[in-house]
Coordinates of C-alpha atoms in Angstrom, one line a residue:
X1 CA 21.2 -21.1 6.8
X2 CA 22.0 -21.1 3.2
X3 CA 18.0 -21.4 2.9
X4 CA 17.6 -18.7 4.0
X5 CA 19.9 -16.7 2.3
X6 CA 18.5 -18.1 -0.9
X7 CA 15.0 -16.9 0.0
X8 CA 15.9 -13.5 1.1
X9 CA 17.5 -12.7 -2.3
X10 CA 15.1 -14.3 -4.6
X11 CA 12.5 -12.4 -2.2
X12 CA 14.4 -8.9 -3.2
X13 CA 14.6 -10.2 -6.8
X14 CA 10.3 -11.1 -6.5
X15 CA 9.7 -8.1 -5.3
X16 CA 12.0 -5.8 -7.7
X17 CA 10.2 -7.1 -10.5
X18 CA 6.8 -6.9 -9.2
X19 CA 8.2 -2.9 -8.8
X20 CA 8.9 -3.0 -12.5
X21 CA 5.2 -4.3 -13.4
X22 CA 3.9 -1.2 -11.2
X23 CA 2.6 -4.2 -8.7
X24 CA -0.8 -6.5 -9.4
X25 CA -3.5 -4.7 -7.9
X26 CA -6.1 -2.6 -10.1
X27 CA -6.9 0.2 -7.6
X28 CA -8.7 1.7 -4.8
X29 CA -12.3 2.3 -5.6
X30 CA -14.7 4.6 -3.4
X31 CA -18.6 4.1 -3.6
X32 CA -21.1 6.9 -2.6
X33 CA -24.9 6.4 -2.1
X34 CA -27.0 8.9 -1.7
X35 CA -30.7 8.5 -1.6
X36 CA -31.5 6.0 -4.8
X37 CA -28.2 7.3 -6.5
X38 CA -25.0 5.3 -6.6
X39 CA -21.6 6.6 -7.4
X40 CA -18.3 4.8 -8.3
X41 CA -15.1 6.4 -8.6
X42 CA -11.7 3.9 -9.2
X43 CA -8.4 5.0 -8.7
X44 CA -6.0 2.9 -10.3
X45 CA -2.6 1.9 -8.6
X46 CA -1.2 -0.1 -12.0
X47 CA -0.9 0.9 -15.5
X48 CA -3.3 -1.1 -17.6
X49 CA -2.1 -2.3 -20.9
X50 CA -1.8 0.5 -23.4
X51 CA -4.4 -0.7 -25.9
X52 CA -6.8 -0.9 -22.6
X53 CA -9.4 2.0 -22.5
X54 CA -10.1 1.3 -18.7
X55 CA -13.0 3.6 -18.6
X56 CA -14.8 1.7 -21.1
X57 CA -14.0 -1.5 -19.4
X58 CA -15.4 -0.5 -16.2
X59 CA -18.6 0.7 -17.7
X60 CA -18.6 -2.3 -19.1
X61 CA -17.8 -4.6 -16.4
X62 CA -19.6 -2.7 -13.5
X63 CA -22.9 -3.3 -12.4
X64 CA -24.4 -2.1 -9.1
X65 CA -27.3 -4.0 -8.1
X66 CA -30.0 -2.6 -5.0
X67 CA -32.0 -5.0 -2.9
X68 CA -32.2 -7.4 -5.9
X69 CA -33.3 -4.9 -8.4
X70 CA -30.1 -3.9 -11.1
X71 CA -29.2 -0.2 -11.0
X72 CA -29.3 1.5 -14.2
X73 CA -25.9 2.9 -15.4
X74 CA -26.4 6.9 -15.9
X75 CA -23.0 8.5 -16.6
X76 CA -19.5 7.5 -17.3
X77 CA -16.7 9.9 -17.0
X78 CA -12.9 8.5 -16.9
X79 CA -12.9 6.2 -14.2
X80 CA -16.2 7.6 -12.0
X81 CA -19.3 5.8 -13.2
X82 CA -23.4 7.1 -11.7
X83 CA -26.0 4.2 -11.2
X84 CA -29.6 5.5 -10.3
X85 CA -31.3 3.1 -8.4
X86 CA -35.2 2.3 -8.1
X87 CA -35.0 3.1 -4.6
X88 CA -32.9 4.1 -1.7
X89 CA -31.7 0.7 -1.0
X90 CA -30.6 -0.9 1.9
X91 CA -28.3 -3.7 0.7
X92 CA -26.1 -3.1 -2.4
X93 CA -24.3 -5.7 -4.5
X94 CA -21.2 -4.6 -6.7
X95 CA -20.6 -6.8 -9.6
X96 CA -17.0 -6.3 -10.7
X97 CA -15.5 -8.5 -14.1
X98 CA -12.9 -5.9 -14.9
X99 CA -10.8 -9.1 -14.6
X100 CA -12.2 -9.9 -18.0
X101 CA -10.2 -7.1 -19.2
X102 CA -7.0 -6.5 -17.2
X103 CA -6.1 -10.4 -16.1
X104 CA -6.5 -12.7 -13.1
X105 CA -4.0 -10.0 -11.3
X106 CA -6.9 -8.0 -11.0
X107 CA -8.0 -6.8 -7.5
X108 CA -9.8 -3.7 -6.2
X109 CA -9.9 -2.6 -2.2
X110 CA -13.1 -0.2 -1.8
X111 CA -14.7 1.8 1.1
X112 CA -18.5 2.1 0.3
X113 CA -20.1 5.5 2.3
X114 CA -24.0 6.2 2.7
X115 CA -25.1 9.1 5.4
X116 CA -25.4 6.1 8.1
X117 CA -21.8 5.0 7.9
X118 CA -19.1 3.1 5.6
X119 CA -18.3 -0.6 5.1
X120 CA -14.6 -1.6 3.4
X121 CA -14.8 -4.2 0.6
X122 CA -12.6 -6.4 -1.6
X123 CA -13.3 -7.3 -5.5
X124 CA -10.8 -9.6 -7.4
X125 CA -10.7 -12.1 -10.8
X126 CA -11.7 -14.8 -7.8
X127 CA -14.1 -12.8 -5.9
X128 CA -16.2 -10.8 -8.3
X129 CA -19.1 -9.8 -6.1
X130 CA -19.5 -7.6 -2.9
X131 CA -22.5 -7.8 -1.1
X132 CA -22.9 -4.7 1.6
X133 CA -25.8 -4.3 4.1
X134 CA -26.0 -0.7 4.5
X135 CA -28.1 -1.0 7.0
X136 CA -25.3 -1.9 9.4
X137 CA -23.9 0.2 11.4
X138 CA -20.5 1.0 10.4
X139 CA -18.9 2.8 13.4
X140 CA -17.0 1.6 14.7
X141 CA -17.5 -2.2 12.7
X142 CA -16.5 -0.3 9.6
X143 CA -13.3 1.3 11.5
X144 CA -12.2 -2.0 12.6
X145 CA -12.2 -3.5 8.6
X146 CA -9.6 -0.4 8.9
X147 CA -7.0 -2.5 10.5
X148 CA -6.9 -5.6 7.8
X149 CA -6.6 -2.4 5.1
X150 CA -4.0 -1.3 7.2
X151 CA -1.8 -4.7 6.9
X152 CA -3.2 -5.5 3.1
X153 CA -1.7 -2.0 2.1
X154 CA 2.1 -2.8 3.8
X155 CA 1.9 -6.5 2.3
X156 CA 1.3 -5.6 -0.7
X157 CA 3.7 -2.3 -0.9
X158 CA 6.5 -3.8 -2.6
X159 CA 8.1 0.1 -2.4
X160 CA 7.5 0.5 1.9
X161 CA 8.8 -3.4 2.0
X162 CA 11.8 -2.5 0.4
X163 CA 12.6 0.4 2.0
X164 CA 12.1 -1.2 5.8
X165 CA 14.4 -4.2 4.4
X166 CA 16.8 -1.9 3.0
X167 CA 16.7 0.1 6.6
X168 CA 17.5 -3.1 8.6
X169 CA 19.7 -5.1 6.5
X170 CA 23.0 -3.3 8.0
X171 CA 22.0 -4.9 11.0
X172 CA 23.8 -3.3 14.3
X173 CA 22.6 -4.4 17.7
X174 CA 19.0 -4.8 19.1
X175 CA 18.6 -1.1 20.5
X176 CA 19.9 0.3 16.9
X177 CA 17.3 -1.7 15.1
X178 CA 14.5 -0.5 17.5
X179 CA 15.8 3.2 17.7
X180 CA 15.6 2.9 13.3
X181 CA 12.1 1.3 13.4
X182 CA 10.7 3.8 15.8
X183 CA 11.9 6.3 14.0
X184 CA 10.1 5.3 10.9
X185 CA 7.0 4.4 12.8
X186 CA 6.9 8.0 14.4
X187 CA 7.4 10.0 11.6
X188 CA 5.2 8.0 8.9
X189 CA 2.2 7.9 12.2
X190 CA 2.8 11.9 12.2
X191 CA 2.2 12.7 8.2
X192 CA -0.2 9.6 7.3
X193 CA -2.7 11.3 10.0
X194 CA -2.3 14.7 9.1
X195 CA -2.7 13.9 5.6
X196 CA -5.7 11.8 5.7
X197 CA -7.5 14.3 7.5
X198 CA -6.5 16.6 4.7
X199 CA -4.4 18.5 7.6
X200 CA -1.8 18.6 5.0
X201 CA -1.1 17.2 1.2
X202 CA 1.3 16.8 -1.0
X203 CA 1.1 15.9 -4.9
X204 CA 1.3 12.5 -4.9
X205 CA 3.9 12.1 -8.3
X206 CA 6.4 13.6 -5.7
X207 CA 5.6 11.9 -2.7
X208 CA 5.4 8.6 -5.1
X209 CA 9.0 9.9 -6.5
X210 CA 10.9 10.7 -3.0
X211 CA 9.6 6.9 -1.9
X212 CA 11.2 5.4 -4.4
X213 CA 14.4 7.5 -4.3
X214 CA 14.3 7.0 -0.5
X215 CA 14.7 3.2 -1.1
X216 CA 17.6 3.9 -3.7
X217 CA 19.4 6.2 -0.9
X218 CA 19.2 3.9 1.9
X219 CA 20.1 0.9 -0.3
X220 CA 23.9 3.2 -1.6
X221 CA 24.2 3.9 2.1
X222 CA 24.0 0.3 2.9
X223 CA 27.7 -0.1 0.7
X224 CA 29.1 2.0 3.5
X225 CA 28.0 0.4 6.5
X226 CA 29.7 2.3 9.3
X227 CA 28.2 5.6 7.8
X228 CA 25.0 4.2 7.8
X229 CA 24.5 3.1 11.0
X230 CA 25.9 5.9 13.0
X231 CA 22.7 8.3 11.7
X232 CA 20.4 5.3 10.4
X233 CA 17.4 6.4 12.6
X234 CA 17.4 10.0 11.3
X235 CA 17.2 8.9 7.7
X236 CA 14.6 6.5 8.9
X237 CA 12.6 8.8 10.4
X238 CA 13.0 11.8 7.3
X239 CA 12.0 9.4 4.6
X240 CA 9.1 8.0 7.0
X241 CA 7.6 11.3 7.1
X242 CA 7.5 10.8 3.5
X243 CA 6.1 7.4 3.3
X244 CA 3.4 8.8 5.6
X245 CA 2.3 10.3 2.8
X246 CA 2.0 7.3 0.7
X247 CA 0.6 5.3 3.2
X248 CA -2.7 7.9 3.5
X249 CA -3.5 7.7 -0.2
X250 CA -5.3 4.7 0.0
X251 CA -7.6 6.7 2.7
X252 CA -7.7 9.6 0.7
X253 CA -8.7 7.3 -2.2
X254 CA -11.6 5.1 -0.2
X255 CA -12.6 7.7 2.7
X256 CA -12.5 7.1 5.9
X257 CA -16.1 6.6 8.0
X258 CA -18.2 9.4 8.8
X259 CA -18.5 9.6 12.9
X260 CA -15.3 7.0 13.2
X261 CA -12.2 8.7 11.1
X262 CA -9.9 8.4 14.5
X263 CA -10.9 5.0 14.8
X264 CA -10.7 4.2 11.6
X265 CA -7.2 6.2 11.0
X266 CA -5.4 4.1 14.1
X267 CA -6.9 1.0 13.4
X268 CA -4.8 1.8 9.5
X269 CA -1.8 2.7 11.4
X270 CA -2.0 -0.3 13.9
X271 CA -2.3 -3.1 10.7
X272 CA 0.4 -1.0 8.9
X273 CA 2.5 -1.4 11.7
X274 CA 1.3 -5.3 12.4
X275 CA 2.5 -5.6 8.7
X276 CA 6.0 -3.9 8.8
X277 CA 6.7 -6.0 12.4
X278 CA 5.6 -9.0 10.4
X279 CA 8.0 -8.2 7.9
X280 CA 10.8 -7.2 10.0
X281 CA 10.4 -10.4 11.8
X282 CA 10.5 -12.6 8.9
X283 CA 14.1 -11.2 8.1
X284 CA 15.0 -11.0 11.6
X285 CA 16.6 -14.8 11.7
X286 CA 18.6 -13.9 8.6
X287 CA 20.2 -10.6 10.0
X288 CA 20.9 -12.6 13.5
X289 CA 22.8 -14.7 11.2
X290 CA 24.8 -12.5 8.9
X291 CA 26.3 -10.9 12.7
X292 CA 27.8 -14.3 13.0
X293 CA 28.8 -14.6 9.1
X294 CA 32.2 -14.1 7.8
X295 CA 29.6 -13.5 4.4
X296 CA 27.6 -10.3 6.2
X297 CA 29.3 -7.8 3.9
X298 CA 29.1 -9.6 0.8
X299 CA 25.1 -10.7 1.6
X300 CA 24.8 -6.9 2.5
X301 CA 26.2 -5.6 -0.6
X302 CA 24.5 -8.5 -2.3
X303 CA 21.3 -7.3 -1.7
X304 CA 21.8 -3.3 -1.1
X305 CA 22.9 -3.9 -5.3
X306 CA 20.0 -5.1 -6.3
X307 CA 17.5 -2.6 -4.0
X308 CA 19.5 0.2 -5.3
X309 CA 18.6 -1.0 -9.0
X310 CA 14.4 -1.6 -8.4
X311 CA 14.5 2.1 -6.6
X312 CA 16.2 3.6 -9.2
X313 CA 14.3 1.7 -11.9
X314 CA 11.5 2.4 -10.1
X315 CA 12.2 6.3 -9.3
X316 CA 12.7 6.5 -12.9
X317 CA 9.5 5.2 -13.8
X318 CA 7.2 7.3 -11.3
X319 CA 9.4 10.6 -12.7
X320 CA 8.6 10.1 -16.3
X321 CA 4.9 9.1 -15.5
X322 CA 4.5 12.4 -13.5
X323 CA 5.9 14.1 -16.2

């Protein structure tokens, strides 16, 4: 038992410094072909190092090749790059050594659209080339790479992580926790749909800023316990409409598939959802135990501390790079 004790802080210590660092991954990046011309656009989800000039690095580091022939580099503006190509082609291959410039951390998720459908892709220090047949239909294969996006994007969101831990850790009985999660699941379902279909959007510095403070808040509530728990699923299911928002950027960022954008947007929600279950899971064994513990309080307050600080660090951060 004391394992896992062990592991869940130093898991909420991981994962308040990987908030810190603005997490490992490089960005989203969204590829357009049209005809013979090629576009890439990144958006970045980590600050680079401030004497990196990013958009320099990735017209350096980017090459687009098109049925074997290499696709010759036409414009460069901030972070969108133009290739024009010999020829419409039918299989592309994206050559990525940004790693070269930012570190082995380095790792890109990318949608790549053409007028007969979209295919998802992954580029990292390890895995530097994407080969993608466009010739292939994408929908509804290319809607179905939605739902490994779908888990990627919760694994690797140290912010929604934090904020499902912080949501369960008081603990309560089995129809509590359910009532909490399903909150959350509702409301983020609700506002990550309407947003990616551009129903409705909010600046993302805000909806960036309220996540984190939403992690921060649930974390202070979790030092009053009896409080918490008695409206637990409401807060759950205001700061999910939130973190709706936050999960649709990454859609917003890589598109989602001409002729398959339901498909595509429930196979997102389903691997966000396997995620956060996986997640939940995982800390399930050590919330079964703390009911039993004479230590639940201290454990609770433990590690509602220590959430409280990465939000607020973290809150802090996202306000002064809006501003």
């Amino acid at each position: 038992m004391q394992r896992w004790l062990q592991g869940a802080l130093l898991w909420v210590a991981a994962a308040g410094a990987a908030l810190a660092h603005s997490g490992d991954a490089t960005g989203f990046a969204a590829v357009t072909v049209h005809d013979a011309e090629v576009t890439y656009r990144l958006t970045p989800t980590a600050q680079p190092a401030p004497d990196t000039d990013l958009g320099k690095a990735l017209a350096d580091k980017i090459s687009i090749t098109a049925d074997g022939t290499p696709c010759r580099l036409t414009a460069a503006t901030g972070l969108d790059l133009r290739f024009a190509c010999a020829a419409p082609p039918s299989e592309l291959m994206i050559r990525d050594d940004l790693a070269d410039v930012v570190g082995n951390t380095h790792h890109v998720v990318g949608m790549a659209s053409w007028s007969g459908g979209s295919l998802s892709f992954d580029l990292a220090a390890s895995q530097r080339e994407a080969r993608l047949p466009l010739g292939a239909p994408a929908a509804p294969q290319g809607a179905g790479d939605f739902f490994l996006l779908g888990v990627e994007h919760i694994v690797t969101g140290y912010d929604h992580l934090l904020f499902v831990l912080a949501l369960v850790l008081c603990g309560g009985s089995l129809p509590s926790l359910l009532k909490i999660i399903t909150a959350f699941t509702i409301a983020h379902s609700l506002t990550l749909g309407a947003a990616a279909l551009e129903l409705l959007t909010l600046p993302s510095a805000l909806v960036e800023a309220v996540i984190a403070l939403s992690i921060a808040y649930v974390a202070f509530e979790n030092l009053m316990p009896r409080y918490a728990l008695s409206r637990r699923w409401l807060v759950s299911f205001l700061f999910g409409l939130v973190h709706g928002f936050g999960f649709s950027s990454v859609l917003r960022d890589i598109g989602l598939p001409k002729g398959g954008e339901l498909l595509a947007l429930l196979n997102f929600n389903l691997g966000v959802e396997a995620g956060q279950i996986a997640a939940v899971l995982l800390v399930l064994p050590l919330l079964l135990w703390l009911r039993q513990s004479a230590w639940q309080q201290a454990v609770v307050r433990t590690i509602s501390l220590v959430v409280l600080a990465a939000g607020l660090a973290l809150f802090a951060g996202r306000v002064l790079a809006g501003g």
